[in-house]
mmCIF file of C-alpha atoms in Angstrom:
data_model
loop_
_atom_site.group_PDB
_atom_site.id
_atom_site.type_symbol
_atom_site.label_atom_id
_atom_site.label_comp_id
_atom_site.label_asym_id
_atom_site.label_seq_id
_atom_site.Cartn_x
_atom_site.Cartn_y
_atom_site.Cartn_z
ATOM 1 C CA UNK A 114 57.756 61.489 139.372
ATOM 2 C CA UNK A 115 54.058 61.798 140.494
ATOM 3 C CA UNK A 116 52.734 63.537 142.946
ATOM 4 C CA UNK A 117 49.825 62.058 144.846
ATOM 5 C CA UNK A 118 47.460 64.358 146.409
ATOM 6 C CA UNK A 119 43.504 63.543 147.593
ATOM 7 C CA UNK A 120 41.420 64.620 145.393
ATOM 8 C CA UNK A 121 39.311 66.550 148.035
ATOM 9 C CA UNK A 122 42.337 68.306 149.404
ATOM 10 C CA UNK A 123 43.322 69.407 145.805
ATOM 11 C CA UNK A 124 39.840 70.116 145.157
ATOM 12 C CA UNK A 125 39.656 72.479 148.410
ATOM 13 C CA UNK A 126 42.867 74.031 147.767
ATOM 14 C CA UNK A 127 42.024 75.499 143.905
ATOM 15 C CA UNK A 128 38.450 76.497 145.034
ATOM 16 C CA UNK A 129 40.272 78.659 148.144
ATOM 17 C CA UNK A 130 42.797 80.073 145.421
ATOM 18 C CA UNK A 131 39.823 80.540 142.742
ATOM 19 C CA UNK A 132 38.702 83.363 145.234
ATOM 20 C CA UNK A 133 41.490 85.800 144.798
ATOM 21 C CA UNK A 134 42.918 85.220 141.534
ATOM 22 C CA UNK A 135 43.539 88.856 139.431
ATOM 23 C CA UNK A 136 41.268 89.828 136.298
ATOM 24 C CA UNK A 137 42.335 89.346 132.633
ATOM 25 C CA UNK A 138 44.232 92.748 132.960
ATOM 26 C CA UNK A 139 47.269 90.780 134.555
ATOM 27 C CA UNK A 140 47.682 87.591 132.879
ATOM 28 C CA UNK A 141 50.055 86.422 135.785
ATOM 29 C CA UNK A 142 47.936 86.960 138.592
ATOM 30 C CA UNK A 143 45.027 85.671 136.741
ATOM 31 C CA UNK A 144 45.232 81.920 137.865
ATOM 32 C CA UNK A 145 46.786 79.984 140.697
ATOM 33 C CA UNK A 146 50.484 79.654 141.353
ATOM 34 C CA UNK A 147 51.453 75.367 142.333
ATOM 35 C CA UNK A 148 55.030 74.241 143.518
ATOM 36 C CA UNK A 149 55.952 71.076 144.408
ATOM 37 C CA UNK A 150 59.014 71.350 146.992
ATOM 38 C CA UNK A 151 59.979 68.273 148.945
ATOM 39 C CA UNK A 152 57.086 66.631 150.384
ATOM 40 C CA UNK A 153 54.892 69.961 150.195
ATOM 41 C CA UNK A 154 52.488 71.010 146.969
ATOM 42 C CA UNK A 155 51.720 74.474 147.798
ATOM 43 C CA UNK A 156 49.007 76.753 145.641
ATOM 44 C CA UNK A 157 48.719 80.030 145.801
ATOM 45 C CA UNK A 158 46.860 83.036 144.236
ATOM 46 C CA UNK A 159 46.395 86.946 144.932
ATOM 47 C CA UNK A 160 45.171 89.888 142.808
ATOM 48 C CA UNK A 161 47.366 92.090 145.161
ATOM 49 C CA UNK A 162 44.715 92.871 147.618
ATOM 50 C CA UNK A 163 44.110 89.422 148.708
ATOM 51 C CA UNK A 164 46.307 86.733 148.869
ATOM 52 C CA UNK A 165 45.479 82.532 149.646
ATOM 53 C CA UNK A 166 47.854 80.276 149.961
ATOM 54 C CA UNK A 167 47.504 76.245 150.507
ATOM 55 C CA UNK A 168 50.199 74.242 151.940
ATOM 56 C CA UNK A 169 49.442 69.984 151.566
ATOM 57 C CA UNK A 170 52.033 67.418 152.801
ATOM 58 C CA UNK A 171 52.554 64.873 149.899
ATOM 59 C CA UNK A 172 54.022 61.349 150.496
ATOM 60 C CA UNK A 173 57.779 60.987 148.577
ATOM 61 C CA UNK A 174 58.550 56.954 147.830
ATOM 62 C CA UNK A 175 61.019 55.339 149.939
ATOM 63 C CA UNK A 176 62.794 54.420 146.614
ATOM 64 C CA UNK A 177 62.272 57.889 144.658
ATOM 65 C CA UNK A 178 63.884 61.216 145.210
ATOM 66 C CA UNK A 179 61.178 64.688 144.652
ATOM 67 C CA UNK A 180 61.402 66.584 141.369
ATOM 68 C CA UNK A 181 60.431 70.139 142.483
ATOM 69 C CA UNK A 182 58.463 72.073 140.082
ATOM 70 C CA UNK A 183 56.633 75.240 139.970
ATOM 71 C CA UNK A 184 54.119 76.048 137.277
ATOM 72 C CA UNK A 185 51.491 78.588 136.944
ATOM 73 C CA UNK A 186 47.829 77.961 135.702
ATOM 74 C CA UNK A 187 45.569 79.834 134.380
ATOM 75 C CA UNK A 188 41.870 80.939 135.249
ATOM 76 C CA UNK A 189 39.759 78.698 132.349
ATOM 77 C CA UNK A 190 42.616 76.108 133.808
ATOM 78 C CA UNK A 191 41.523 76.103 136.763
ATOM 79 C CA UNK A 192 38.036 75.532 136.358
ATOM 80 C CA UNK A 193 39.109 72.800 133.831
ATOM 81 C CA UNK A 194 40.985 70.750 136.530
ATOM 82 C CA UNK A 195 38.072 71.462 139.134
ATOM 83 C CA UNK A 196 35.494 70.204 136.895
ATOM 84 C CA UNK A 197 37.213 66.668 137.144
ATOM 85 C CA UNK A 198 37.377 66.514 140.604
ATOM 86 C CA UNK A 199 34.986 65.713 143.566
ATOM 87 C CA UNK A 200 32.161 67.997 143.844
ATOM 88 C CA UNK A 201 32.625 70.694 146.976
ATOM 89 C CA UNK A 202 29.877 68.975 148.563
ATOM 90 C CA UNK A 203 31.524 65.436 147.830
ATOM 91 C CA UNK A 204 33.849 63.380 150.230
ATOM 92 C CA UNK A 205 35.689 61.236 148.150
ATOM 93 C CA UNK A 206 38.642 59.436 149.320
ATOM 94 C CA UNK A 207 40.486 58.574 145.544
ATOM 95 C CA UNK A 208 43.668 60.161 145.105
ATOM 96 C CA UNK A 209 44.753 62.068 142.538
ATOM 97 C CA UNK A 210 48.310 62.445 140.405
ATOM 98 C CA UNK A 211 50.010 65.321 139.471
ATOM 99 C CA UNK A 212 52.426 64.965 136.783
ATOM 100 C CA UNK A 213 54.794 67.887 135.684
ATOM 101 C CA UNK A 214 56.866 66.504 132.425
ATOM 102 C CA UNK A 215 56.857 67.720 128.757
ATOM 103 C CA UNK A 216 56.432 71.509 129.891
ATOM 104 C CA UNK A 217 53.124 70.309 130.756
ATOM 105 C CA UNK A 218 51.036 69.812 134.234
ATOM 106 C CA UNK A 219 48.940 66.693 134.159
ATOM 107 C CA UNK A 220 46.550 65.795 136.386
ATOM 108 C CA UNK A 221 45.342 62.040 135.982
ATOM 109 C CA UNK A 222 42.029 60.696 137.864
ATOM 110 C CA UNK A 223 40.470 57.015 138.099
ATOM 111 C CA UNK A 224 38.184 58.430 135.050
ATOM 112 C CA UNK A 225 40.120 61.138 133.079
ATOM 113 C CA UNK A 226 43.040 62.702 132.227
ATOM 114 C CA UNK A 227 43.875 67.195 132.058
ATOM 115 C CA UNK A 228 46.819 68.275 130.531
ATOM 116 C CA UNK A 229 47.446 72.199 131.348
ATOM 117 C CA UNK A 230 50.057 74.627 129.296
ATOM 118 C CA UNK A 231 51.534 76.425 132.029
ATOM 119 C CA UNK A 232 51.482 80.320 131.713
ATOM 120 C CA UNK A 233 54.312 81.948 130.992
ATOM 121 C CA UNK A 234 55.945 84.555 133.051
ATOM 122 C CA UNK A 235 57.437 84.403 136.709
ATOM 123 C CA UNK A 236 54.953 84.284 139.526
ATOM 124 C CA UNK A 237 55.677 87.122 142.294
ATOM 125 C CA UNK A 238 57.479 85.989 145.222
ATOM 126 C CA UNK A 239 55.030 86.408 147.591
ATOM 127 C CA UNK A 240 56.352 84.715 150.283
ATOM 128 C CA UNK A 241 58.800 87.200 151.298
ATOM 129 C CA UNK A 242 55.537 89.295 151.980
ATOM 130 C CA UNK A 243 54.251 86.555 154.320
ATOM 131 C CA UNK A 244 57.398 86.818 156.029
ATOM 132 C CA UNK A 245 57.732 89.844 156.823
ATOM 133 C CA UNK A 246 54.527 89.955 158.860
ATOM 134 C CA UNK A 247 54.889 91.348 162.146
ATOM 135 C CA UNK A 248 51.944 91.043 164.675
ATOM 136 C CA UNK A 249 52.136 94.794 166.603
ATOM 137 C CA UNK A 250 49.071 96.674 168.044
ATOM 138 C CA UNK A 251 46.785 98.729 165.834
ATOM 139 C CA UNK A 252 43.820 100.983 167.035
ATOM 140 C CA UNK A 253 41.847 101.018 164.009
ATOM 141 C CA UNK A 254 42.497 99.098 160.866
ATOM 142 C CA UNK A 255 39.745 99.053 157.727
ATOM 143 C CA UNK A 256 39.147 96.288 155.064
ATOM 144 C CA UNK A 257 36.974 95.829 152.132
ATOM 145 C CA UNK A 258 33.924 93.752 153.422
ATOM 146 C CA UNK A 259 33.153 92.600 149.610
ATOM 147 C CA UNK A 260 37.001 90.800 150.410
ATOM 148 C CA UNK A 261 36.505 89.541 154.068
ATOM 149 C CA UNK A 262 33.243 87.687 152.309
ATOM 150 C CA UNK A 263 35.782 85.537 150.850
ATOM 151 C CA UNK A 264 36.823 84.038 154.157
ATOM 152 C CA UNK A 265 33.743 83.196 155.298
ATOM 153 C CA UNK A 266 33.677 80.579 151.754
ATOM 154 C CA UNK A 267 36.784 79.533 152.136
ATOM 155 C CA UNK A 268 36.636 75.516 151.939
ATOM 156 C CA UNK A 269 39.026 73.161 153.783
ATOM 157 C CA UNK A 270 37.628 74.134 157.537
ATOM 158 C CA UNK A 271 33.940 73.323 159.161
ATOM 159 C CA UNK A 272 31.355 76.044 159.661
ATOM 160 C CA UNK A 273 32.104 76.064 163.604
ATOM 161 C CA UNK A 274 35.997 75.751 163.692
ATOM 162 C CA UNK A 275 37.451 79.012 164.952
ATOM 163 C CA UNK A 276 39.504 81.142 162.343
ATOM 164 C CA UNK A 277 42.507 83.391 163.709
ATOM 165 C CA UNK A 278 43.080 87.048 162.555
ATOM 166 C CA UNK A 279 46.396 88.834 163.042
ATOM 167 C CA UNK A 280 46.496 92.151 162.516
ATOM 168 C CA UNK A 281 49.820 93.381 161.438
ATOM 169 C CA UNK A 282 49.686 96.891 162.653
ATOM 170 C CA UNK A 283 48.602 100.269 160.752
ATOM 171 C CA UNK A 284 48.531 100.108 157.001
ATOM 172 C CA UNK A 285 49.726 96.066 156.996
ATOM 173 C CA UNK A 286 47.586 93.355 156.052
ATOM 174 C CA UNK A 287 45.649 91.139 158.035
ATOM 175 C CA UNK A 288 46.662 87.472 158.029
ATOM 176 C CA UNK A 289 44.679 84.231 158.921
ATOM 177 C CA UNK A 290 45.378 80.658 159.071
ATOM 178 C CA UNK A 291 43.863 77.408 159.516
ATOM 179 C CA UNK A 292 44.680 74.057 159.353
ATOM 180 C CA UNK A 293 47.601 72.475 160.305
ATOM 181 C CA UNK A 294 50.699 71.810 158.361
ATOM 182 C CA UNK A 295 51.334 68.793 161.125
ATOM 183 C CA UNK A 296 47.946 67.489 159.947
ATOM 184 C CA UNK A 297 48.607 67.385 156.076
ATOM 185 C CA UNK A 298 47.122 70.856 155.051
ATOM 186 C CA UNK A 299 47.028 74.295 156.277
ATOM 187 C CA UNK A 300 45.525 77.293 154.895
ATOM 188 C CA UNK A 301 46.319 80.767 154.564
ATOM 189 C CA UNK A 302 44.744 84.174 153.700
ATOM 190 C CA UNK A 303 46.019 87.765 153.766
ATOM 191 C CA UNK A 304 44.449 90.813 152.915
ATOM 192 C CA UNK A 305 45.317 94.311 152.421
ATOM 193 C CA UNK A 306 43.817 97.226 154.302
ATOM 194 C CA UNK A 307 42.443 99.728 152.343
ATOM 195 C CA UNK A 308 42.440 103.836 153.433
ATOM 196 C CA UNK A 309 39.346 105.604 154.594
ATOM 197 C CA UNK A 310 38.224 109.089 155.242
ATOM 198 C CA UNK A 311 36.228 108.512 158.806
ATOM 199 C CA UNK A 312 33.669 111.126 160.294
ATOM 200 C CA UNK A 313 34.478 112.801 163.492
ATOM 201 C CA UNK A 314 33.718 111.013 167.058
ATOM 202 C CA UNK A 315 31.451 111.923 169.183
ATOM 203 C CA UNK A 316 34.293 112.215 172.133
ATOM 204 C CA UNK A 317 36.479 114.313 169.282
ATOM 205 C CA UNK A 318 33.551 116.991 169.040
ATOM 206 C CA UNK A 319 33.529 117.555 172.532
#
């Protein structure tokens, strides 16, 4: 069975995961992570500092039950399916279907077709991570700036619209959402803190 997705939502969600996929040196992590489960297609990517995750409600036929699937793609992938959908500064309202059959993801359009060889390998189960975030009071808590850039181009929210950050405590990751699964999409992006060696106070030399 299909799965039916806009185009821009699709297109939003692989350019958010296209921020924190891994390198070549971990052919897993080096791509985006898709699972179709019920009426949700969820992507996800992380090169184990960062981690993105998109969540879009997809409509299931009256008539038709969901065939869950979960499928890995890879980085040149990727950039293969982007280049056949809506530009980011594009707001075109076609849908697009995703079509897992033949060991093969295919992504049809109005003008093209993209068949994708998933990789092979099982995808970390990241969302036990995600879970186990507890929100719990932290003095001082440090993260790579060159990483927190990649919020700020996050797509899928305006310019002005408020962005969340929960801070998980000493030594756990930061997490931030936006969106709204109760709206069709929501976003998600964790990252970890890093360790740093911080000069003395002022108040501490007194």
């Amino acid at each position: 069975m299909k799965t039916v997705v806009p185009a821009i939502l699709l297109r939003d969600a692989l350019l958010a995961c296209s921020l924190t996929m891994c390198d070549d040196t971990m052919p897993i992590l080096n791509g985006v992570q898709v699972v179709r489960a019920g009426d949700w297609l969820t992507l996800t990517s992380t090169d184990r500092y960062q981690l993105t995750q998109a969540t879009i409600k997809v409509p299931i036929p009256e008539e038709a039950s969901p065939d869950d699937w979960e499928v890995g793609v890879a980085r040149p992938d990727v950039k293969r399916l982007l280049a056949v959908l809506p530009k980011r500064t594009e707001r075109s309202a076609w849908e697009a279907d995703l079509v897992f059959e033949g060991g093969l993801l295919i992504l049809h359009t109005p003008d093209s077709q993209v068949m994708v060889t998933p990789v092979k390998g099982e995808y970390p189960k990241v969302s036990a991570i995600i879970d186990r975030h507890v929100v719990a009071p932290a003095e001082k808590v440090a993260f790579n700036p060159a990483c927190m850039v990649n919020l700020c181009k996050m797509p899928g929210r305006d310019r002005n619209q408020p962005v969340i950050l929960r801070m998980g405590g000493l030594g756990k990751p930061m997490l931030s959402r936006w969106g709204s699964l109760d709206d069709g999409v929501q976003y998600l992006f964790m990252l970890m803190p890093i360790t740093i060696d911080e000069p003395a106070e002022v108040e501490d030399l007194i």
